[in-house]
PDB file of C-alpha atoms in Angstrom:
ATOM      1  CA  ARG A  11       4.351  54.127 -23.050  1.00 79.00           C
ATOM      2  CA  GLN A  12       3.473  57.663 -23.992  1.00 84.00           C
ATOM      3  CA  HIS A  13      -0.054  57.100 -22.648  1.00 86.00           C
ATOM      4  CA  GLN A  14       1.222  55.217 -19.583  1.00 85.00           C
ATOM      5  CA  VAL A  15      -1.113  52.315 -20.355  1.00 86.00           C
ATOM      6  CA  HIS A  16      -0.075  48.939 -19.041  1.00 85.00           C
ATOM      7  CA  ASN A  17      -2.158  45.873 -18.305  1.00 86.00           C
ATOM      8  CA  HIS A  18      -1.633  42.195 -17.453  1.00 89.00           C
ATOM      9  CA  ILE A  19      -3.868  39.886 -19.474  1.00 92.00           C
ATOM     10  CA  PRO A  20      -4.247  36.289 -18.201  1.00 93.00           C
ATOM     11  CA  VAL A  21      -4.038  33.727 -20.989  1.00 95.00           C
ATOM     12  CA  LEU A  22      -5.021  30.063 -21.187  1.00 95.00           C
ATOM     13  CA  TYR A  23      -3.227  27.707 -23.532  1.00 91.00           C
ATOM     14  CA  MET A  24      -3.213  23.965 -24.021  1.00 89.00           C
ATOM     15  CA  THR A  25      -0.269  22.044 -22.698  1.00 89.00           C
ATOM     16  CA  HIS A  26       0.985  18.479 -22.429  1.00 87.00           C
ATOM     17  CA  GLU A  27       3.134  19.216 -19.363  1.00 91.00           C
ATOM     18  CA  LEU A  28       1.169  16.765 -17.219  1.00 91.00           C
ATOM     19  CA  THR A  29       1.519  13.848 -19.623  1.00 89.00           C
ATOM     20  CA  GLY A  30       3.094  10.884 -17.847  1.00 91.00           C
ATOM     21  CA  LYS A  31       2.341  12.145 -14.345  1.00 95.00           C
ATOM     22  CA  THR A  32       0.571   9.843 -11.881  1.00 95.00           C
ATOM     23  CA  LEU A  33      -3.139  10.701 -11.889  1.00 94.00           C
ATOM     24  CA  PHE A  34      -4.906  10.331  -8.541  1.00 92.00           C
ATOM     25  CA  CYS A  35      -8.449   9.648  -9.768  1.00 88.00           C
ATOM     26  CA  SER A  36     -11.798  10.420  -8.228  1.00 81.00           C
ATOM     27  CA  LEU A  37     -13.816   7.807  -6.381  1.00 81.00           C
ATOM     28  CA  THR A  38     -17.392   7.030  -5.453  1.00 82.00           C
ATOM     29  CA  ILE A  39     -18.541   6.165  -1.965  1.00 86.00           C
ATOM     30  CA  SER A  40     -22.004   5.610  -0.528  1.00 90.00           C
ATOM     31  CA  PRO A  41     -23.401   8.763   1.154  1.00 87.00           C
ATOM     32  CA  ASP A  42     -23.695   6.763   4.398  1.00 89.00           C
ATOM     33  CA  TYR A  43     -19.900   6.519   4.608  1.00 88.00           C
ATOM     34  CA  ARG A  44     -18.800   9.964   3.440  1.00 83.00           C
ATOM     35  CA  ASN A  45     -18.156  11.414   6.875  1.00 85.00           C
ATOM     36  CA  THR A  46     -16.712   8.271   8.413  1.00 90.00           C
ATOM     37  CA  ASP A  47     -13.298   6.631   8.707  1.00 91.00           C
ATOM     38  CA  TYR A  48     -14.117   4.613   5.604  1.00 91.00           C
ATOM     39  CA  PHE A  49     -13.800   7.714   3.446  1.00 91.00           C
ATOM     40  CA  GLU A  50     -10.211   8.057   4.673  1.00 90.00           C
ATOM     41  CA  LEU A  51      -9.679   4.325   4.101  1.00 93.00           C
ATOM     42  CA  LEU A  52     -10.869   4.440   0.507  1.00 92.00           C
ATOM     43  CA  SER A  53      -8.913   7.597  -0.292  1.00 92.00           C
ATOM     44  CA  ARG A  54      -5.628   7.071   1.526  1.00 94.00           C
ATOM     45  CA  THR A  55      -5.257   3.335   0.889  1.00 95.00           C
ATOM     46  CA  ARG A  56      -4.029   4.275  -2.576  1.00 95.00           C
ATOM     47  CA  LEU A  57      -1.331   6.480  -1.080  1.00 96.00           C
ATOM     48  CA  LEU A  58      -0.044   3.591   1.020  1.00 96.00           C
ATOM     49  CA  PHE A  59       0.041   1.449  -2.119  1.00 97.00           C
ATOM     50  CA  MET A  60       1.986   4.138  -3.968  1.00 96.00           C
ATOM     51  CA  GLY A  61       4.379   4.483  -1.051  1.00 96.00           C
ATOM     52  CA  LEU A  62       5.083   0.751  -1.082  1.00 96.00           C
ATOM     53  CA  PHE A  63       5.555   0.487  -4.849  1.00 97.00           C
ATOM     54  CA  LYS A  64       7.075   3.841  -5.781  1.00 95.00           C
ATOM     55  CA  GLU A  65       8.915   2.360  -8.761  1.00 95.00           C
ATOM     56  CA  ARG A  66       5.564   1.869 -10.516  1.00 95.00           C
ATOM     57  CA  PHE A  67       4.543   5.525 -10.320  1.00 96.00           C
ATOM     58  CA  ASP A  68       5.869   8.862 -11.425  1.00 96.00           C
ATOM     59  CA  GLU A  69       7.120  10.942  -8.505  1.00 96.00           C
ATOM     60  CA  ASP A  70       4.754  13.769  -9.478  1.00 96.00           C
ATOM     61  CA  VAL A  71       1.106  13.112  -8.596  1.00 96.00           C
ATOM     62  CA  ILE A  72      -1.766  15.219  -9.905  1.00 96.00           C
ATOM     63  CA  VAL A  73      -5.442  15.416  -8.965  1.00 95.00           C
ATOM     64  CA  GLU A  74      -8.095  16.855 -11.250  1.00 92.00           C
ATOM     65  CA  LEU A  75     -10.940  18.330  -9.207  1.00 92.00           C
ATOM     66  CA  GLN A  76     -14.422  18.767 -10.583  1.00 90.00           C
ATOM     67  CA  GLY A  77     -15.137  22.326 -11.646  1.00 92.00           C
ATOM     68  CA  VAL A  78     -18.130  24.570 -11.026  1.00 93.00           C
ATOM     69  CA  SER A  79     -21.494  23.547 -12.478  1.00 90.00           C
ATOM     70  CA  THR A  80     -24.982  24.943 -12.037  1.00 87.00           C
ATOM     71  CA  GLU A  81     -28.095  23.320 -10.565  1.00 84.00           C
ATOM     72  CA  ASP A  82     -29.641  22.968 -14.014  1.00 84.00           C
ATOM     73  CA  GLY A  83     -26.667  20.937 -15.258  1.00 79.00           C
ATOM     74  CA  GLY A  84     -24.793  23.728 -16.998  1.00 86.00           C
ATOM     75  CA  CYS A  85     -21.139  24.684 -16.658  1.00 92.00           C
ATOM     76  CA  PRO A  86     -20.060  28.342 -17.002  1.00 95.00           C
ATOM     77  CA  PHE A  87     -16.583  27.478 -18.272  1.00 95.00           C
ATOM     78  CA  TRP A  88     -17.827  24.965 -20.831  1.00 92.00           C
ATOM     79  CA  ASP A  89     -20.646  27.228 -22.018  1.00 91.00           C
ATOM     80  CA  SER A  90     -18.246  30.132 -22.520  1.00 93.00           C
ATOM     81  CA  LEU A  91     -15.446  28.185 -24.206  1.00 91.00           C
ATOM     82  CA  GLY A  92     -15.783  24.521 -25.142  1.00 87.00           C
ATOM     83  CA  ARG A  93     -19.360  24.639 -26.370  1.00 87.00           C
ATOM     84  CA  HIS A  94     -18.398  26.995 -29.187  1.00 87.00           C
ATOM     85  CA  PHE A  95     -16.383  24.165 -30.749  1.00 85.00           C
ATOM     86  CA  PHE A  96     -18.740  21.264 -30.003  1.00 81.00           C
ATOM     87  CA  ASP A  97     -22.352  20.715 -30.901  1.00 78.00           C
ATOM     88  CA  MET A  98     -23.276  19.356 -27.475  1.00 81.00           C
ATOM     89  CA  ASP A  99     -24.273  20.612 -24.048  1.00 83.00           C
ATOM     90  CA  PHE A 100     -22.224  20.118 -20.897  1.00 82.00           C
ATOM     91  CA  ALA A 101     -24.109  17.003 -19.736  1.00 81.00           C
ATOM     92  CA  THR A 102     -23.513  15.244 -23.058  1.00 82.00           C
ATOM     93  CA  ALA A 103     -19.847  16.243 -23.144  1.00 78.00           C
ATOM     94  CA  ASP A 104     -19.497  15.124 -19.517  1.00 76.00           C
ATOM     95  CA  HIS A 105     -20.923  11.718 -20.441  1.00 78.00           C
ATOM     96  CA  HIS A 106     -18.521  11.304 -23.365  1.00 77.00           C
ATOM     97  CA  SER A 107     -15.481  12.302 -21.326  1.00 74.00           C
ATOM     98  CA  GLY A 108     -16.533  10.056 -18.457  1.00 72.00           C
ATOM     99  CA  ILE A 109     -16.948   6.832 -20.429  1.00 74.00           C
ATOM    100  CA  LYS A 110     -14.148   7.534 -22.896  1.00 69.00           C
ATOM    101  CA  SER A 111     -11.613  10.314 -22.323  1.00 69.00           C
ATOM    102  CA  LYS A 112     -11.119  14.039 -22.653  1.00 68.00           C
ATOM    103  CA  THR A 113      -8.858  13.534 -25.644  1.00 73.00           C
ATOM    104  CA  PHE A 114     -11.611  14.363 -28.109  1.00 72.00           C
ATOM    105  CA  ILE A 115     -11.985  17.789 -26.471  1.00 73.00           C
ATOM    106  CA  ALA A 116      -8.276  18.534 -26.812  1.00 73.00           C
ATOM    107  CA  GLU A 117      -8.343  17.431 -30.455  1.00 77.00           C
ATOM    108  CA  LEU A 118     -11.135  19.811 -31.408  1.00 77.00           C
ATOM    109  CA  MET A 119     -10.256  22.776 -29.243  1.00 79.00           C
ATOM    110  CA  PRO A 120      -8.224  25.545 -30.915  1.00 79.00           C
ATOM    111  CA  SER A 121      -4.503  25.406 -30.274  1.00 81.00           C
ATOM    112  CA  HIS A 122      -4.269  29.201 -30.038  1.00 88.00           C
ATOM    113  CA  PRO A 123      -4.119  31.000 -26.663  1.00 92.00           C
ATOM    114  CA  ILE A 124      -7.436  31.921 -25.066  1.00 93.00           C
ATOM    115  CA  TYR A 125      -7.548  35.406 -23.577  1.00 95.00           C
ATOM    116  CA  VAL A 126      -9.433  35.110 -20.299  1.00 96.00           C
ATOM    117  CA  PRO A 127     -11.188  38.550 -20.492  1.00 95.00           C
ATOM    118  CA  LEU A 128     -12.990  37.273 -23.615  1.00 95.00           C
ATOM    119  CA  LEU A 129     -14.835  34.695 -21.506  1.00 96.00           C
ATOM    120  CA  THR A 130     -18.019  35.522 -19.630  1.00 96.00           C
ATOM    121  CA  GLU A 131     -17.729  36.866 -16.100  1.00 96.00           C
ATOM    122  CA  GLU A 132     -19.254  33.638 -14.759  1.00 95.00           C
ATOM    123  CA  ALA A 133     -16.661  31.555 -16.603  1.00 96.00           C
ATOM    124  CA  GLN A 134     -13.794  33.747 -15.411  1.00 97.00           C
ATOM    125  CA  ALA A 135     -15.013  33.451 -11.811  1.00 96.00           C
ATOM    126  CA  SER A 136     -15.139  29.640 -12.082  1.00 95.00           C
ATOM    127  CA  ILE A 137     -11.538  29.162 -13.260  1.00 96.00           C
ATOM    128  CA  ALA A 138      -9.609  26.921 -10.837  1.00 95.00           C
ATOM    129  CA  VAL A 139     -12.599  26.812  -8.450  1.00 94.00           C
ATOM    130  CA  PRO A 140     -13.649  23.311  -7.298  1.00 93.00           C
ATOM    131  CA  HIS A 141     -17.249  22.160  -7.182  1.00 92.00           C
ATOM    132  CA  ALA A 142     -18.890  22.615  -3.784  1.00 89.00           C
ATOM    133  CA  ALA A 143     -19.389  18.839  -3.559  1.00 86.00           C
ATOM    134  CA  ALA A 144     -15.601  18.364  -3.681  1.00 87.00           C
ATOM    135  CA  GLU A 145     -15.005  20.246  -0.420  1.00 86.00           C
ATOM    136  CA  THR A 146     -14.362  17.091   1.646  1.00 85.00           C
ATOM    137  CA  ASN A 147     -11.960  15.802  -1.006  1.00 88.00           C
ATOM    138  CA  CYS A 148     -10.145  19.148  -1.056  1.00 91.00           C
ATOM    139  CA  GLN A 149      -9.658  19.135   2.703  1.00 91.00           C
ATOM    140  CA  LEU A 150      -8.171  15.633   2.629  1.00 92.00           C
ATOM    141  CA  LEU A 151      -5.916  16.417  -0.330  1.00 94.00           C
ATOM    142  CA  HIS A 152      -4.614  19.624   1.232  1.00 95.00           C
ATOM    143  CA  ARG A 153      -3.874  17.757   4.472  1.00 94.00           C
ATOM    144  CA  GLU A 154      -1.863  15.294   2.443  1.00 95.00           C
ATOM    145  CA  GLY A 155       0.227  18.074   0.936  1.00 95.00           C
ATOM    146  CA  PHE A 156      -1.352  18.555  -2.481  1.00 96.00           C
ATOM    147  CA  ARG A 157      -1.289  22.164  -3.662  1.00 95.00           C
ATOM    148  CA  VAL A 158      -3.055  24.093  -6.412  1.00 92.00           C
ATOM    149  CA  GLY A 159      -0.883  24.387  -9.503  1.00 89.00           C
ATOM    150  CA  ASN A 160      -1.043  26.457 -12.685  1.00 93.00           C
ATOM    151  CA  HIS A 161      -3.169  23.988 -14.653  1.00 95.00           C
ATOM    152  CA  ILE A 162      -6.939  23.776 -14.988  1.00 94.00           C
ATOM    153  CA  ASP A 163      -9.182  21.256 -16.660  1.00 89.00           C
ATOM    154  CA  ILE A 164      -9.874  21.901 -20.344  1.00 85.00           C
ATOM    155  CA  PHE A 165     -13.396  20.621 -19.812  1.00 85.00           C
ATOM    156  CA  ASP A 166     -14.915  22.462 -16.841  1.00 90.00           C
ATOM    157  CA  GLY A 167     -12.085  24.745 -15.640  1.00 93.00           C
ATOM    158  CA  GLY A 168     -11.624  22.811 -12.392  1.00 94.00           C
ATOM    159  CA  PRO A 169      -8.276  23.127 -10.581  1.00 95.00           C
ATOM    160  CA  THR A 170      -5.463  20.596 -10.815  1.00 95.00           C
ATOM    161  CA  LEU A 171      -3.613  19.860  -7.585  1.00 96.00           C
ATOM    162  CA  SER A 172      -0.106  18.457  -7.542  1.00 96.00           C
ATOM    163  CA  GLY A 173       2.323  16.925  -5.086  1.00 96.00           C
ATOM    164  CA  LEU A 174       5.366  14.681  -4.821  1.00 96.00           C
ATOM    165  CA  VAL A 175       4.856  11.092  -3.639  1.00 96.00           C
ATOM    166  CA  ASN A 176       7.596  11.354  -1.012  1.00 95.00           C
ATOM    167  CA  ASP A 177       6.141  14.598   0.368  1.00 96.00           C
ATOM    168  CA  LEU A 178       2.591  13.318   0.933  1.00 96.00           C
ATOM    169  CA  ASN A 179       1.775  12.993   4.634  1.00 96.00           C
ATOM    170  CA  THR A 180       0.535   9.409   4.471  1.00 96.00           C
ATOM    171  CA  VAL A 181       3.694   8.297   2.673  1.00 96.00           C
ATOM    172  CA  LYS A 182       5.967  10.245   5.033  1.00 95.00           C
ATOM    173  CA  SER A 183       4.286   8.842   8.135  1.00 94.00           C
ATOM    174  CA  MET A 184       4.039   5.183   7.101  1.00 95.00           C
ATOM    175  CA  HIS A 185       5.995   2.567   9.051  1.00 95.00           C
ATOM    176  CA  SER A 186       6.747  -1.064   8.292  1.00 95.00           C
ATOM    177  CA  LYS A 187       7.250  -3.750  10.939  1.00 94.00           C
ATOM    178  CA  SER A 188       7.349  -7.515  11.341  1.00 94.00           C
ATOM    179  CA  VAL A 189       4.161  -9.215  12.525  1.00 92.00           C
ATOM    180  CA  LYS A 190       3.702 -11.064  15.800  1.00 91.00           C
ATOM    181  CA  ILE A 191       0.221 -12.619  15.967  1.00 90.00           C
ATOM    182  CA  THR A 192      -1.482 -12.685  19.374  1.00 86.00           C
ATOM    183  CA  THR A 193      -4.837 -13.831  20.732  1.00 82.00           C
ATOM    184  CA  SER A 194      -5.508 -10.479  22.368  1.00 76.00           C
ATOM    185  CA  ASN A 195      -8.358  -8.360  21.071  1.00 69.00           C
ATOM    186  CA  GLY A 196      -5.909  -5.497  21.244  1.00 64.00           C
ATOM    187  CA  GLY A 197      -6.689  -1.824  21.547  1.00 74.00           C
ATOM    188  CA  GLY A 198      -4.647   1.271  20.963  1.00 81.00           C
ATOM    189  CA  VAL A 199      -4.806   3.861  18.198  1.00 87.00           C
ATOM    190  CA  LYS A 200      -6.620   3.517  14.881  1.00 91.00           C
ATOM    191  CA  TYR A 201      -4.335   3.060  11.896  1.00 93.00           C
ATOM    192  CA  LEU A 202      -4.584   2.320   8.219  1.00 96.00           C
ATOM    193  CA  VAL A 203      -2.901  -1.076   8.050  1.00 96.00           C
ATOM    194  CA  CYS A 204      -1.909  -2.867   4.856  1.00 96.00           C
ATOM    195  CA  ASN A 205       0.036  -5.896   3.748  1.00 96.00           C
ATOM    196  CA  GLY A 206       2.967  -5.701   1.345  1.00 92.00           C
ATOM    197  CA  HIS A 207       1.430  -7.835  -1.407  1.00 94.00           C
ATOM    198  CA  PHE A 208       1.243  -6.262  -4.842  1.00 95.00           C
ATOM    199  CA  SER A 209      -1.187  -8.673  -6.512  1.00 93.00           C
ATOM    200  CA  ASP A 210      -3.342  -9.158  -3.388  1.00 95.00           C
ATOM    201  CA  PHE A 211      -2.991  -5.788  -1.695  1.00 96.00           C
ATOM    202  CA  ARG A 212      -5.275  -5.318   1.283  1.00 96.00           C
ATOM    203  CA  CYS A 213      -5.777  -2.398   3.626  1.00 96.00           C
ATOM    204  CA  VAL A 214      -8.012  -2.151   6.674  1.00 95.00           C
ATOM    205  CA  ILE A 215      -8.659   0.081   9.650  1.00 94.00           C
ATOM    206  CA  GLY A 216      -7.174  -1.554  12.719  1.00 91.00           C
ATOM    207  CA  GLN A 217      -6.143  -0.645  16.247  1.00 89.00           C
ATOM    208  CA  LEU A 218      -2.443  -0.976  16.964  1.00 88.00           C
ATOM    209  CA  THR A 219      -0.113  -0.179  19.832  1.00 83.00           C
ATOM    210  CA  ASP A 220       3.145   0.852  18.234  1.00 81.00           C
ATOM    211  CA  GLY A 221       6.287   0.599  20.299  1.00 77.00           C
ATOM    212  CA  ILE A 222      10.053   0.417  20.149  1.00 82.00           C
ATOM    213  CA  GLY A 223      11.602  -2.246  17.943  1.00 88.00           C
ATOM    214  CA  ASP A 224      10.875  -3.887  14.608  1.00 92.00           C
ATOM    215  CA  VAL A 225       8.039  -6.161  15.780  1.00 91.00           C
ATOM    216  CA  ILE A 226       4.384  -5.198  16.153  1.00 91.00           C
ATOM    217  CA  ARG A 227       1.669  -7.364  17.673  1.00 90.00           C
ATOM    218  CA  ILE A 228      -1.657  -7.777  15.909  1.00 90.00           C
ATOM    219  CA  ASN A 229      -4.598 -10.016  16.710  1.00 89.00           C
ATOM    220  CA  ARG A 230      -5.536 -13.001  14.575  1.00 90.00           C
ATOM    221  CA  SER A 231      -8.636 -11.423  13.014  1.00 91.00           C
ATOM    222  CA  LEU A 232      -6.578  -8.512  11.726  1.00 92.00           C
ATOM    223  CA  ALA A 233      -3.938 -10.897  10.381  1.00 93.00           C
ATOM    224  CA  GLU A 234      -6.619 -12.901   8.579  1.00 93.00           C
ATOM    225  CA  ALA A 235      -8.167  -9.782   7.078  1.00 94.00           C
ATOM    226  CA  LEU A 236      -4.768  -8.733   5.741  1.00 95.00           C
ATOM    227  CA  LYS A 237      -3.798 -12.297   4.767  1.00 95.00           C
ATOM    228  CA  VAL A 238      -0.454 -12.068   6.559  1.00 95.00           C
ATOM    229  CA  SER A 239       1.336 -14.676   8.638  1.00 93.00           C
ATOM    230  CA  GLU A 240       3.892 -14.569  11.432  1.00 91.00           C
ATOM    231  CA  LYS A 241       7.036 -12.544  10.650  1.00 91.00           C
ATOM    232  CA  GLU A 242       5.574 -11.015   7.481  1.00 94.00           C
ATOM    233  CA  ARG A 243       5.758  -7.243   7.341  1.00 95.00           C
ATOM    234  CA  ILE A 244       2.827  -4.889   7.488  1.00 95.00           C
ATOM    235  CA  THR A 245       2.773  -1.169   6.802  1.00 96.00           C
ATOM    236  CA  PHE A 246       0.683   1.301   8.766  1.00 95.00           C
ATOM    237  CA  ALA A 247      -0.048   5.017   8.987  1.00 95.00           C
ATOM    238  CA  ALA A 248      -2.092   6.908  11.565  1.00 91.00           C
ATOM    239  CA  LEU A 249      -5.736   7.405  10.599  1.00 88.00           C
TER     240      LEU A 249
END
């Protein structure tokens, strides 16, 4: 105090706070479909499933985003921290964690706090920064209501997003109605439409005209794709 010196030092430490939370995993889609409705279908279908069967999931949902890596296959965060405790480069460690788990990293990493200023400038700059290739995923997740939390990945320093199932936009906007099958080819607005079957869950992109009441009309091809019959209930959310 006599020298009027005061400084805030950011610290990283291992935690098990996210154990037991629902993990919204990454997915792979053909490049031809990345900027189409099918990207939304593949991503948000899982949210409809979670909304229908909430009792099977924790109310807290987390998403681990890929961290920053370089064009030559390196990772600033790994090179500055994890590599000191493992005799392997980032690509090899990435392979092990991908086909097994990240548990082996947590087991061999020191349990003591890591003072961030001791890392390289490149590693510090990459903390909680998603990979450029994850930009589309980030936009979708933020629209859904996921927010950046205080946790980062022990492996590459990527950010962890979190949200509550009931607060996610797809879950909040989903509706369930009884089916009336028609011969009309239909029209209307595009929706994500799913059946209510747990063991044979199906979700498609379909055009619906929602109206007043508990009954919604769908054409026969849509009913066949969903494997639903007259008076069964379907659930839908705007695309």
